[in-house]
Amino acid sequence: MREETRPNAATPVAVGDSMEHGLIAASNRGPVSWRRADDGELVPERGAGGLVTALGGALQDEPGTWVSVAMSEEDREVAVRHDGEPFEVKANGSRFRLRLLDVGDRFEDYYNTASNRLLWFTLHELWAAPYEPSGIGWPAAYRDAYAPVNDRVARAVIDAARESDGEPEIYLQDYHLCLAGGLVRKALPDAPLLHYLHTPWVGPRYLRRLPDRMVHDILDGLLSADVVGFSSPLWSESFRRCARDLAGATIDGEAVLWDGRRTAVRHFTLGIDETALEAVAGDEATRRAGEEHDRELDGRRLLVRVDRTDLSKNILRGLQAYRLLLERHPDHQERVWHYVHLNPSRQGVPQYREYLGACRAEAERIRERFGAHTLSLFVGDDYPRAVAALQRFDVLFANPSVDGMNLVAKEGSVLNERNGVLVLSRHAGAASLLAEGALLVNPYDVESQAEALHRALTMDDEERASRAQVLQQQARLGTPHEWFAAQRDALRQAVEARDRGT
Ligand code: G6P
C-alpha cells in the first residue's frame, strides 16, 4: 500500500495555506470514501459515479474545498476525526481538500427516505399512482432529517466561504441539498451560487405530489441560486414552469424572476471523461474480462446493458423486450447473447431490493425458456468488466423510463470498437444529443423496444458505421472541464447582471 493512501495523508489544512481557495463544491457523496484494510487502517479511495467524475476533474486543476456527507461507518470515523474542519487527502492519484460531515442517525432518513425515495421517486416519476405516495412519515423525515442535514451542509459551505482567501464561488450539487442554497444566500447575500441538478426535473403537476411545504421550500432553496443547471433543456423547461406555476415566478427568457432575484436556468452538456475511460480501457483487468466475454460470446452478436440497479433504469421492461424478441424472432435464440451488467445500488431502500429480485427472476425465466446461453446476468461492482462489454457490443440497450442524462450511452458510444448500435430511451437526457445516431424508443412500450432491438441486431454495416460516427462525435461534446467551465461562465454572467441590476 502506498504511504499517501494512508489516513495520515489526510492532514488538516491551515487557513491561508496554498490550497485555500474560493471554489467550493458541496454534494451528498464526496469524491473520496474510506475502506478498512486488513491491518485495520482506513484507506481513502477515489469514488466512482458520474458526479465525482464530472466535478472531480475540474477540482484537480484548480483545487477548491469539497463539502460532503459521510456515508459509511468508515467515512464517519474519518469525519469525526476532523470534526468538520478542512483536511487534504490523496486518493488514487487525485488530491482533494474536504470538509466531511458526520450527520449521525439522521443520515438514514435524509438519504434513504427523503432524498432517494421522496425526491428521487418524484423527479423520476416512479410512483405507482393508485398506491403511492401516501405522504405518511414524510413530514418527519423532511423536517427532522433532510432539513437539518441541509442546514449542516450549508453551514460548512458558509464557513469555507468565509475562510477562503479568494472570492468564493459556490457549486451545490443535486437533489439531496435543495434547501442548502436558501441558507447560504441568507448568510452570504452576494456570493456567486450555482445549483446543479443531475436528475431530470418534472412539470408542476407531478412536483405537487410532494407535500406543499416541501415544494415551497425546495423552490425557495433552488431559486436562491444565481444559476440553476440541468443536463437537458427538457429539465430546465420543466423547472421554469414549476417556478412560474407553483412559486408565482415570472419567466424571462432562460431566467426566472422571483422574490426580487433573477435566477438563470440553463442546461450544460456533460460528455465523457475520455482520459479516464482510456486508462480503464487499456487496463489488464479489462483485457482479461474482454477475453472472457469473447469466449462466452463465441461468434454470436452481443447485446449489452450496463446499469445501476435503479428503478428508473427500466431493467425489467428491458428484459421483457428481450424475451419478446426471442419469441418473435426465434433466429436470434442461437445468434445473440445478452449480457446484463448491473451495479447494486441503494439496497437500503426496500423497493430497490424488490426490483433487483424481480429482474433476477425475469432473467432466470428467459434462461429457462430459451436456454442459459441466451443471457448472462452479472450483479456486482466490476468496472473493467463493464468497460470490456462496452468495447464489444453490437447493440447497447439503455431504456430508462427517465434519466437526467445517461452516461453509459455516451461512454458506450466512445468505447465501442464494432460500430455498435445504440437503442436509447427518448426520455434520457442524452437523447436530444444522440438522437441522430441512436434508435430512440418509448421506454414504456415493450413491443416497440423488441422491434427496435431486432432492427439494431440486423442493421447493415453501412448504416451501423454512419450512426456510430455520429454517436462518437456527439458523446465527446462537453468534456468535464468544458462542462464546468461553461457553468463558471454562466455564473459570472449571472452575477455581473445582478451587480448591474439588470
Ligand atoms: C446518479 C444520479 C445523480 C445522483 C447519484 C446518487 O448518478 O444521476 O443525480 O447524485 O446517482 O447516487 P448515490 O449512489 O450516491 O445515491
Short mmCIF file of C-alpha atoms and ligand atoms in Angstrom, two decimals:
data_model
loop_
_atom_site.label_atom_id
_atom_site.label_comp_id
_atom_site.label_asym_id
_atom_site.label_seq_id
_atom_site.Cartn_x
_atom_site.Cartn_y
_atom_site.Cartn_z
CA MET A 1 0.00 0.00 0.00
CA ARG A 2 1.36 3.42 -0.87
CA GLU A 3 2.05 5.73 2.00
CA GLU A 4 -0.03 8.60 0.65
CA THR A 5 -3.14 6.44 0.63
CA ARG A 6 -2.90 6.05 4.39
CA PRO A 7 -5.21 8.17 6.54
CA ASN A 8 -2.22 10.01 7.95
CA ALA A 9 -2.02 11.54 4.46
CA ALA A 10 -5.23 13.32 5.45
CA THR A 11 -3.82 16.40 7.07
CA PRO A 12 -5.67 19.41 8.43
CA VAL A 13 -5.17 22.50 6.32
CA ALA A 14 -4.22 25.78 7.88
CA VAL A 15 -6.30 28.75 6.78
CA GLY A 16 -4.40 30.76 4.24
CA ASP A 17 -2.14 27.96 3.00
CA SER A 18 -1.64 27.33 -0.69
CA MET A 19 -4.72 25.10 -1.01
CA GLU A 20 -7.06 27.71 0.39
CA HIS A 21 -9.35 28.84 -2.42
CA GLY A 22 -12.77 30.24 -3.01
CA LEU A 23 -14.03 27.39 -5.18
CA ILE A 24 -16.48 25.43 -3.05
CA ALA A 25 -18.45 22.37 -4.11
CA ALA A 26 -20.99 20.55 -1.96
CA SER A 27 -22.62 17.22 -2.65
CA ASN A 28 -24.02 14.33 -0.69
CA ARG A 29 -21.47 11.79 -1.91
CA GLY A 30 -17.95 13.13 -1.83
CA PRO A 31 -15.04 12.33 -4.12
CA VAL A 32 -13.38 10.01 -1.61
CA SER A 33 -14.66 7.14 0.52
CA TRP A 34 -12.78 5.08 3.07
CA ARG A 35 -12.46 1.34 3.50
CA ARG A 36 -10.83 -0.63 6.26
CA ALA A 37 -7.75 -2.53 5.14
CA ASP A 38 -6.87 -5.97 6.57
CA ASP A 39 -4.49 -4.32 9.01
CA GLY A 40 -7.36 -2.18 10.38
CA GLU A 41 -6.19 1.10 8.83
CA LEU A 42 -8.69 3.31 6.99
CA VAL A 43 -7.71 3.71 3.37
CA PRO A 44 -9.09 6.53 1.18
CA GLU A 45 -10.30 5.62 -2.29
CA ARG A 46 -11.48 7.91 -5.04
CA GLY A 47 -15.17 7.31 -5.65
CA ALA A 48 -16.72 6.44 -9.00
CA GLY A 49 -20.02 7.72 -10.32
CA GLY A 50 -20.89 10.49 -12.75
CA LEU A 51 -20.92 13.36 -10.31
CA VAL A 52 -17.44 12.64 -8.94
CA THR A 53 -16.04 12.07 -12.43
CA ALA A 54 -17.52 15.31 -13.69
CA LEU A 55 -16.61 17.59 -10.81
CA GLY A 56 -13.51 15.75 -9.61
CA GLY A 57 -11.54 16.52 -12.76
CA ALA A 58 -12.41 20.19 -12.62
CA LEU A 59 -11.39 20.48 -8.99
CA GLN A 60 -7.99 18.96 -9.72
CA ASP A 61 -6.97 21.82 -11.98
CA GLU A 62 -7.92 24.45 -9.52
CA PRO A 63 -8.21 22.96 -6.09
CA GLY A 64 -11.13 24.01 -4.00
CA THR A 65 -12.98 22.73 -0.99
CA TRP A 66 -15.44 19.88 -1.34
CA VAL A 67 -18.12 19.60 1.35
CA SER A 68 -19.83 16.21 1.56
CA VAL A 69 -21.70 13.89 3.88
CA ALA A 70 -20.10 10.80 5.45
CA MET A 71 -21.98 7.80 4.02
CA SER A 72 -20.44 4.74 5.69
CA GLU A 73 -19.15 3.81 9.14
CA GLU A 74 -15.61 4.26 7.85
CA ASP A 75 -16.36 7.70 6.39
CA ARG A 76 -17.96 8.68 9.69
CA GLU A 77 -14.88 7.72 11.62
CA VAL A 78 -12.78 9.98 9.42
CA ALA A 79 -15.37 12.78 9.67
CA VAL A 80 -15.40 12.62 13.46
CA ARG A 81 -11.61 12.74 13.50
CA HIS A 82 -11.63 16.02 11.55
CA ASP A 83 -14.77 17.41 13.18
CA GLY A 84 -15.96 19.43 10.17
CA GLU A 85 -12.56 21.12 9.70
CA PRO A 86 -10.94 21.03 6.27
CA PHE A 87 -8.33 18.40 5.51
CA GLU A 88 -6.43 17.26 2.47
CA VAL A 89 -6.43 13.74 1.17
CA LYS A 90 -4.84 11.92 -1.73
CA ALA A 91 -6.68 9.01 -3.27
CA ASN A 92 -5.72 7.10 -6.40
CA GLY A 93 -3.51 9.92 -7.64
CA SER A 94 -6.04 12.72 -7.08
CA ARG A 95 -5.75 15.28 -4.33
CA PHE A 96 -8.78 16.79 -2.62
CA ARG A 97 -9.47 19.25 0.13
CA LEU A 98 -12.51 18.10 2.04
CA ARG A 99 -14.93 19.04 4.73
CA LEU A 100 -16.57 15.75 5.60
CA LEU A 101 -19.68 15.89 7.76
CA ASP A 102 -20.95 13.27 10.15
CA VAL A 103 -24.73 13.73 10.38
CA GLY A 104 -25.24 10.79 12.76
CA ASP A 105 -28.59 9.00 12.96
CA ARG A 106 -30.22 11.48 10.63
CA PHE A 107 -28.39 10.01 7.66
CA GLU A 108 -30.87 7.18 7.06
CA ASP A 109 -33.96 9.40 6.84
CA TYR A 110 -32.17 12.17 4.98
CA TYR A 111 -30.61 9.85 2.38
CA ASN A 112 -32.91 6.86 2.01
CA THR A 113 -36.31 8.34 2.89
CA ALA A 114 -36.28 12.00 1.89
CA SER A 115 -33.68 12.01 -0.90
CA ASN A 116 -33.82 8.59 -2.51
CA ARG A 117 -37.48 7.95 -2.01
CA LEU A 118 -39.47 11.16 -1.86
CA LEU A 119 -37.36 13.28 -4.14
CA TRP A 120 -35.83 10.66 -6.43
CA PHE A 121 -39.18 8.93 -6.96
CA THR A 122 -40.86 12.24 -7.70
CA LEU A 123 -38.19 13.59 -10.04
CA HIS A 124 -38.13 10.27 -11.94
CA GLU A 125 -41.92 9.82 -11.98
CA LEU A 126 -41.61 6.45 -10.26
CA TRP A 127 -44.74 6.49 -8.11
CA ALA A 128 -47.34 3.80 -8.75
CA ALA A 129 -50.21 6.28 -8.54
CA PRO A 130 -53.06 4.18 -7.07
CA TYR A 131 -50.91 3.19 -4.09
CA GLU A 132 -48.18 5.72 -3.64
CA PRO A 133 -47.19 8.22 -2.46
CA SER A 134 -49.20 8.26 0.73
CA GLY A 135 -47.37 11.09 2.45
CA ILE A 136 -47.22 9.08 5.68
CA GLY A 137 -43.97 9.66 7.54
CA TRP A 138 -42.78 12.28 5.09
CA PRO A 139 -43.05 15.45 7.14
CA ALA A 140 -40.93 13.89 9.90
CA ALA A 141 -38.19 12.66 7.55
CA TYR A 142 -38.18 16.02 5.87
CA ARG A 143 -38.29 18.18 8.98
CA ASP A 144 -36.08 16.10 11.28
CA ALA A 145 -33.52 14.77 8.82
CA TYR A 146 -33.47 16.36 5.36
CA ALA A 147 -33.73 19.96 6.58
CA PRO A 148 -31.15 19.64 9.40
CA VAL A 149 -28.64 17.89 7.10
CA ASN A 150 -29.10 20.64 4.52
CA ASP A 151 -28.55 23.13 7.32
CA ARG A 152 -25.34 21.36 8.35
CA VAL A 153 -24.01 21.32 4.79
CA ALA A 154 -24.94 24.98 4.32
CA ARG A 155 -23.05 25.94 7.49
CA ALA A 156 -19.94 24.11 6.28
CA VAL A 157 -20.20 25.89 2.92
CA ILE A 158 -20.59 29.24 4.68
CA ASP A 159 -17.54 28.52 6.88
CA ALA A 160 -15.50 27.50 3.84
CA ALA A 161 -16.54 30.67 2.02
CA ARG A 162 -15.74 32.91 4.99
CA GLU A 163 -12.36 31.31 5.49
CA SER A 164 -11.32 31.40 1.86
CA ASP A 165 -8.81 33.97 0.75
CA GLY A 166 -10.24 34.14 -2.78
CA GLU A 167 -13.66 35.37 -3.90
CA PRO A 168 -15.97 32.46 -3.03
CA GLU A 169 -17.81 30.64 -5.83
CA ILE A 170 -20.26 28.02 -4.65
CA TYR A 171 -21.43 24.96 -6.59
CA LEU A 172 -24.15 22.93 -4.87
CA GLN A 173 -24.98 19.53 -6.32
CA ASP A 174 -28.19 17.63 -6.75
CA TYR A 175 -31.47 16.82 -5.07
CA HIS A 176 -30.04 15.95 -1.66
CA LEU A 177 -29.23 19.60 -0.99
CA CYS A 178 -32.22 21.52 -2.34
CA LEU A 179 -32.56 23.64 0.80
CA ALA A 180 -28.90 24.49 1.30
CA GLY A 181 -28.88 27.37 -1.18
CA GLY A 182 -31.52 29.31 0.74
CA LEU A 183 -29.45 29.19 3.92
CA VAL A 184 -26.22 30.08 2.14
CA ARG A 185 -27.94 33.01 0.46
CA LYS A 186 -29.16 34.43 3.79
CA ALA A 187 -25.65 34.34 5.24
CA LEU A 188 -23.82 35.43 2.07
CA PRO A 189 -26.20 37.65 0.09
CA ASP A 190 -23.68 38.39 -2.67
CA ALA A 191 -21.82 35.10 -3.06
CA PRO A 192 -21.94 33.61 -6.57
CA LEU A 193 -24.07 30.48 -6.16
CA LEU A 194 -24.91 27.75 -8.68
CA HIS A 195 -27.01 24.67 -8.02
CA TYR A 196 -26.67 21.78 -10.47
CA LEU A 197 -29.30 19.03 -10.65
CA HIS A 198 -28.02 15.81 -12.20
CA THR A 199 -31.55 14.37 -12.24
CA PRO A 200 -34.46 15.11 -14.53
CA TRP A 201 -37.00 17.70 -13.39
CA VAL A 202 -40.76 17.22 -13.59
CA GLY A 203 -43.63 19.52 -14.50
CA PRO A 204 -45.72 21.34 -11.86
CA ARG A 205 -48.48 18.71 -11.65
CA TYR A 206 -46.05 15.93 -10.82
CA LEU A 207 -43.97 18.00 -8.40
CA ARG A 208 -47.13 18.72 -6.43
CA ARG A 209 -47.31 15.11 -5.31
CA LEU A 210 -44.82 16.22 -2.66
CA PRO A 211 -46.27 17.91 0.42
CA ASP A 212 -46.93 21.61 -0.29
CA ARG A 213 -44.42 22.67 2.32
CA MET A 214 -41.64 20.70 0.64
CA VAL A 215 -42.48 22.07 -2.79
CA HIS A 216 -42.38 25.59 -1.45
CA ASP A 217 -39.07 25.14 0.42
CA ILE A 218 -37.38 23.33 -2.46
CA LEU A 219 -38.25 26.01 -4.97
CA ASP A 220 -37.27 28.68 -2.46
CA GLY A 221 -33.89 26.97 -1.93
CA LEU A 222 -33.12 26.45 -5.59
CA LEU A 223 -34.26 29.91 -6.61
CA SER A 224 -31.76 31.38 -4.15
CA ALA A 225 -29.04 30.41 -6.62
CA ASP A 226 -27.83 32.73 -9.36
CA VAL A 227 -27.84 29.79 -11.76
CA VAL A 228 -29.76 26.50 -11.66
CA GLY A 229 -28.18 23.97 -14.03
CA PHE A 230 -29.51 20.77 -15.63
CA SER A 231 -28.22 18.22 -18.13
CA SER A 232 -31.01 18.65 -20.67
CA PRO A 233 -33.12 21.56 -21.97
CA LEU A 234 -36.19 19.47 -21.15
CA TRP A 235 -35.45 19.61 -17.44
CA SER A 236 -34.70 23.37 -17.47
CA GLU A 237 -38.02 23.97 -19.17
CA SER A 238 -39.92 21.90 -16.57
CA PHE A 239 -38.17 23.73 -13.76
CA ARG A 240 -39.12 27.15 -15.15
CA ARG A 241 -42.75 26.03 -15.36
CA CYS A 242 -42.67 24.85 -11.74
CA ALA A 243 -41.19 28.19 -10.67
CA ARG A 244 -43.94 30.04 -12.54
CA ASP A 245 -46.94 27.91 -11.63
CA LEU A 246 -46.03 26.90 -8.07
CA ALA A 247 -43.95 29.81 -6.77
CA GLY A 248 -45.53 32.61 -8.81
CA ALA A 249 -42.25 33.48 -10.54
CA THR A 250 -42.04 35.29 -13.87
CA ILE A 251 -40.23 33.63 -16.76
CA ASP A 252 -37.91 35.97 -18.65
CA GLY A 253 -36.23 34.06 -21.48
CA GLU A 254 -33.99 31.46 -19.85
CA ALA A 255 -34.25 33.15 -16.46
CA VAL A 256 -36.80 33.16 -13.69
CA LEU A 257 -37.61 36.29 -11.68
CA TRP A 258 -38.78 35.73 -8.14
CA ASP A 259 -38.69 37.50 -4.81
CA GLY A 260 -36.57 40.30 -6.20
CA ARG A 261 -33.99 37.89 -7.60
CA ARG A 262 -33.07 36.67 -11.05
CA THR A 263 -32.06 33.03 -11.49
CA ALA A 264 -30.68 31.85 -14.80
CA VAL A 265 -31.98 28.34 -15.58
CA ARG A 266 -29.61 26.69 -18.02
CA HIS A 267 -28.58 23.31 -19.35
CA PHE A 268 -24.95 22.24 -19.76
CA THR A 269 -23.61 19.45 -21.96
CA LEU A 270 -21.66 16.89 -19.99
CA GLY A 271 -19.76 14.41 -22.13
CA ILE A 272 -17.39 11.65 -21.17
CA ASP A 273 -14.06 11.84 -19.41
CA GLU A 274 -12.04 10.31 -22.23
CA THR A 275 -8.70 10.21 -20.43
CA ALA A 276 -10.17 8.27 -17.52
CA LEU A 277 -12.03 5.95 -19.89
CA GLU A 278 -8.94 5.26 -21.96
CA ALA A 279 -7.00 4.36 -18.83
CA VAL A 280 -9.57 1.72 -17.85
CA ALA A 281 -9.97 0.55 -21.45
CA GLY A 282 -6.24 -0.16 -21.67
CA ASP A 283 -6.10 -1.90 -18.32
CA GLU A 284 -5.01 -5.51 -17.94
CA ALA A 285 -8.19 -6.36 -15.98
CA THR A 286 -10.28 -5.01 -18.86
CA ARG A 287 -8.34 -7.08 -21.40
CA ARG A 288 -8.86 -10.26 -19.36
CA ALA A 289 -12.57 -9.52 -18.89
CA GLY A 290 -12.84 -8.97 -22.65
CA GLU A 291 -11.33 -12.38 -23.34
CA GLU A 292 -13.90 -13.96 -21.05
CA HIS A 293 -16.71 -12.13 -22.85
CA ASP A 294 -15.33 -13.29 -26.22
CA ARG A 295 -15.25 -16.91 -25.09
CA GLU A 296 -18.84 -16.79 -23.93
CA LEU A 297 -19.93 -14.87 -27.00
CA ASP A 298 -18.45 -17.47 -29.32
CA GLY A 299 -19.07 -15.57 -32.56
CA ARG A 300 -22.63 -14.50 -31.75
CA ARG A 301 -23.99 -10.95 -31.66
CA LEU A 302 -23.60 -9.16 -28.36
CA LEU A 303 -26.49 -7.23 -26.83
CA VAL A 304 -25.32 -5.33 -23.73
CA ARG A 305 -26.84 -3.35 -20.92
CA VAL A 306 -24.85 -1.73 -18.11
CA ASP A 307 -26.82 -0.03 -15.34
CA ARG A 308 -27.10 0.73 -11.66
CA THR A 309 -29.97 -1.33 -10.24
CA ASP A 310 -32.16 1.73 -10.17
CA LEU A 311 -35.90 1.63 -10.70
CA SER A 312 -35.58 4.44 -13.24
CA LYS A 313 -33.27 2.34 -15.42
CA ASN A 314 -36.25 0.25 -16.54
CA ILE A 315 -34.29 -3.00 -16.45
CA LEU A 316 -37.38 -5.19 -16.08
CA ARG A 317 -39.09 -3.90 -19.21
CA GLY A 318 -35.75 -4.24 -20.98
CA LEU A 319 -35.61 -7.93 -20.12
CA GLN A 320 -39.23 -8.35 -21.19
CA ALA A 321 -38.34 -6.76 -24.53
CA TYR A 322 -35.50 -9.27 -24.95
CA ARG A 323 -37.87 -12.16 -24.16
CA LEU A 324 -40.32 -10.87 -26.76
CA LEU A 325 -37.51 -10.54 -29.28
CA LEU A 326 -36.55 -14.20 -28.83
CA GLU A 327 -40.20 -15.25 -29.08
CA ARG A 328 -40.98 -13.26 -32.19
CA HIS A 329 -37.68 -13.74 -33.98
CA PRO A 330 -36.53 -17.22 -32.92
CA ASP A 331 -33.43 -16.99 -35.15
CA HIS A 332 -31.87 -14.77 -32.51
CA GLN A 333 -32.02 -17.56 -29.92
CA GLU A 334 -28.84 -19.07 -31.29
CA ARG A 335 -27.32 -15.89 -32.66
CA VAL A 336 -27.46 -13.43 -29.79
CA TRP A 337 -26.00 -13.28 -26.30
CA HIS A 338 -27.49 -10.71 -23.92
CA TYR A 339 -25.00 -9.61 -21.28
CA VAL A 340 -26.71 -7.71 -18.47
CA HIS A 341 -24.28 -5.96 -16.13
CA LEU A 342 -25.87 -4.47 -13.02
CA ASN A 343 -24.23 -2.46 -10.24
CA PRO A 344 -26.13 -2.88 -6.98
CA SER A 345 -27.44 0.48 -5.85
CA ARG A 346 -29.37 1.77 -2.81
CA GLN A 347 -30.14 -1.68 -1.47
CA GLY A 348 -31.16 0.02 1.78
CA VAL A 349 -34.41 1.08 0.07
CA PRO A 350 -36.85 -1.90 0.11
CA GLN A 351 -38.27 -1.07 -3.34
CA TYR A 352 -34.76 -1.30 -4.80
CA ARG A 353 -34.21 -4.75 -3.27
CA GLU A 354 -37.56 -5.97 -4.58
CA TYR A 355 -36.83 -4.58 -8.02
CA LEU A 356 -33.49 -6.33 -8.25
CA GLY A 357 -35.28 -9.55 -7.19
CA ALA A 358 -37.86 -9.08 -9.96
CA CYS A 359 -35.10 -8.51 -12.55
CA ARG A 360 -33.24 -11.63 -11.42
CA ALA A 361 -36.46 -13.67 -11.66
CA GLU A 362 -37.22 -12.41 -15.17
CA ALA A 363 -33.66 -13.16 -16.32
CA GLU A 364 -33.99 -16.68 -14.92
CA ARG A 365 -37.29 -17.23 -16.74
CA ILE A 366 -35.63 -16.24 -20.02
CA ARG A 367 -32.74 -18.64 -19.41
CA GLU A 368 -35.12 -21.48 -18.57
CA ARG A 369 -37.29 -20.90 -21.57
CA PHE A 370 -34.70 -20.19 -24.28
CA GLY A 371 -31.55 -21.70 -22.81
CA ALA A 372 -28.91 -20.42 -20.39
CA HIS A 373 -26.70 -19.49 -23.34
CA THR A 374 -29.05 -16.65 -24.35
CA LEU A 375 -28.48 -14.41 -21.32
CA SER A 376 -25.98 -13.78 -18.52
CA LEU A 377 -26.83 -11.58 -15.58
CA PHE A 378 -23.91 -10.13 -13.63
CA VAL A 379 -24.67 -8.24 -10.42
CA GLY A 380 -21.66 -6.62 -8.77
CA ASP A 381 -19.10 -3.85 -8.92
CA ASP A 382 -16.61 -4.66 -11.66
CA TYR A 383 -15.93 -1.64 -13.83
CA PRO A 384 -13.31 -3.31 -16.10
CA ARG A 385 -15.84 -5.99 -16.90
CA ALA A 386 -18.46 -3.39 -17.81
CA VAL A 387 -15.96 -1.48 -19.94
CA ALA A 388 -14.93 -4.67 -21.78
CA ALA A 389 -18.60 -5.27 -22.64
CA LEU A 390 -18.99 -1.70 -23.86
CA GLN A 391 -15.97 -2.10 -26.13
CA ARG A 392 -17.53 -5.06 -27.94
CA PHE A 393 -21.32 -4.67 -28.06
CA ASP A 394 -23.21 -5.00 -31.33
CA VAL A 395 -26.17 -3.36 -29.63
CA LEU A 396 -26.24 -1.30 -26.44
CA PHE A 397 -29.63 -1.11 -24.77
CA ALA A 398 -30.32 1.88 -22.49
CA ASN A 399 -34.07 2.26 -21.97
CA PRO A 400 -34.51 4.29 -18.74
CA SER A 401 -38.08 5.36 -18.02
CA VAL A 402 -36.44 8.75 -17.49
CA ASP A 403 -32.84 9.73 -16.77
CA GLY A 404 -31.10 13.01 -16.02
CA MET A 405 -28.57 12.22 -18.72
CA ASN A 406 -27.39 8.56 -19.04
CA LEU A 407 -23.63 8.49 -19.07
CA VAL A 408 -23.47 4.82 -20.13
CA ALA A 409 -24.97 5.69 -23.53
CA LYS A 410 -22.16 8.19 -24.06
CA GLU A 411 -19.38 6.02 -22.64
CA GLY A 412 -20.53 3.07 -24.73
CA SER A 413 -20.62 5.19 -27.89
CA VAL A 414 -17.00 6.22 -27.42
CA LEU A 415 -15.59 2.93 -26.14
CA ASN A 416 -17.20 0.67 -28.71
CA GLU A 417 -14.93 -0.83 -31.36
CA ARG A 418 -17.57 -2.52 -33.54
CA ASN A 419 -19.78 0.28 -34.81
CA GLY A 420 -22.36 -0.96 -32.34
CA VAL A 421 -25.92 0.37 -32.43
CA LEU A 422 -27.39 2.31 -29.52
CA VAL A 423 -31.04 1.67 -28.64
CA LEU A 424 -31.87 4.57 -26.35
CA SER A 425 -34.89 5.76 -24.42
CA ARG A 426 -36.30 9.00 -25.72
CA HIS A 427 -36.67 10.08 -22.07
CA ALA A 428 -32.94 10.02 -21.32
CA GLY A 429 -31.40 13.48 -21.07
CA ALA A 430 -28.74 12.32 -23.54
CA ALA A 431 -31.41 11.58 -26.18
CA SER A 432 -31.54 15.11 -27.56
CA LEU A 433 -27.79 14.98 -28.32
CA LEU A 434 -27.65 11.38 -29.54
CA ALA A 435 -30.95 11.31 -31.43
CA GLU A 436 -29.42 11.23 -34.89
CA GLY A 437 -27.15 8.28 -34.20
CA ALA A 438 -29.33 6.16 -31.89
CA LEU A 439 -32.58 4.27 -32.36
CA LEU A 440 -34.87 6.05 -29.94
CA VAL A 441 -37.56 4.06 -28.14
CA ASN A 442 -40.54 4.63 -25.90
CA PRO A 443 -39.40 3.10 -22.58
CA TYR A 444 -42.93 2.04 -21.61
CA ASP A 445 -43.65 0.20 -24.86
CA VAL A 446 -42.04 -3.23 -24.62
CA GLU A 447 -43.24 -4.39 -28.04
CA SER A 448 -41.67 -1.45 -29.82
CA GLN A 449 -38.45 -1.97 -27.89
CA ALA A 450 -38.32 -5.61 -29.04
CA GLU A 451 -38.72 -4.43 -32.63
CA ALA A 452 -36.00 -1.79 -32.18
CA LEU A 453 -33.66 -4.49 -30.84
CA HIS A 454 -34.42 -6.64 -33.88
CA ARG A 455 -33.74 -3.72 -36.18
CA ALA A 456 -30.48 -2.94 -34.40
CA LEU A 457 -29.31 -6.56 -34.48
CA THR A 458 -29.99 -6.88 -38.21
CA MET A 459 -28.80 -3.41 -39.33
CA ASP A 460 -26.42 -3.39 -42.31
CA ASP A 461 -22.79 -2.42 -41.84
CA GLU A 462 -23.06 0.86 -43.68
CA GLU A 463 -25.85 2.20 -41.51
CA ARG A 464 -24.09 0.96 -38.37
CA ALA A 465 -20.92 2.78 -39.35
CA SER A 466 -22.60 6.08 -40.16
CA ARG A 467 -24.68 6.04 -36.97
CA ALA A 468 -21.65 5.11 -34.85
CA GLN A 469 -19.74 8.04 -36.27
CA VAL A 470 -22.46 10.46 -35.21
CA LEU A 471 -22.64 8.90 -31.75
CA GLN A 472 -18.90 9.18 -31.23
CA GLN A 473 -18.88 12.84 -32.18
CA GLN A 474 -21.85 13.80 -30.07
CA ALA A 475 -20.80 11.81 -26.99
CA ARG A 476 -17.47 13.64 -26.91
CA LEU A 477 -19.05 17.09 -26.71
CA GLY A 478 -18.59 18.82 -23.38
CA THR A 479 -15.66 17.28 -21.55
CA PRO A 480 -15.99 17.55 -17.77
CA HIS A 481 -13.62 20.54 -17.90
CA GLU A 482 -15.71 22.26 -20.57
CA TRP A 483 -18.88 21.41 -18.68
CA PHE A 484 -17.58 23.04 -15.53
CA ALA A 485 -16.04 25.98 -17.39
CA ALA A 486 -19.42 26.68 -19.02
CA GLN A 487 -21.04 26.76 -15.58
CA ARG A 488 -18.44 29.17 -14.28
CA ASP A 489 -19.07 31.44 -17.27
CA ALA A 490 -22.81 31.29 -16.73
CA LEU A 491 -22.32 32.08 -13.05
CA ARG A 492 -20.03 35.03 -13.80
CA GLN A 493 -22.52 36.41 -16.31
CA ALA A 494 -25.40 36.00 -13.88
CA VAL A 495 -23.53 37.76 -11.10
CA GLU A 496 -22.43 40.58 -13.40
CA ALA A 497 -26.03 41.04 -14.50
CA ARG A 498 -27.10 41.06 -10.84
CA ASP A 499 -24.47 43.67 -9.96
CA ARG A 500 -25.57 45.83 -12.89
CA GLY A 501 -29.12 45.48 -11.64
CA THR A 502 -30.36 44.08 -14.96
C1 G6P B 1 -26.92 9.10 -10.14
C2 G6P B 1 -27.62 10.37 -10.44
C3 G6P B 1 -27.13 11.50 -9.57
C4 G6P B 1 -27.04 11.12 -8.11
C5 G6P B 1 -26.37 9.81 -7.92
C6 G6P B 1 -26.53 9.39 -6.48
O1 G6P B 1 -25.61 9.14 -10.59
O2 G6P B 1 -27.51 10.73 -11.78
O3 G6P B 1 -28.07 12.51 -9.70
O4 G6P B 1 -26.37 12.09 -7.36
O5 G6P B 1 -26.97 8.85 -8.75
O6 G6P B 1 -26.19 8.09 -6.35
P1 G6P B 1 -25.81 7.53 -4.95
O7 G6P B 1 -25.28 6.18 -5.20
O8 G6P B 1 -24.80 8.47 -4.39
O9 G6P B 1 -27.10 7.51 -4.17
#
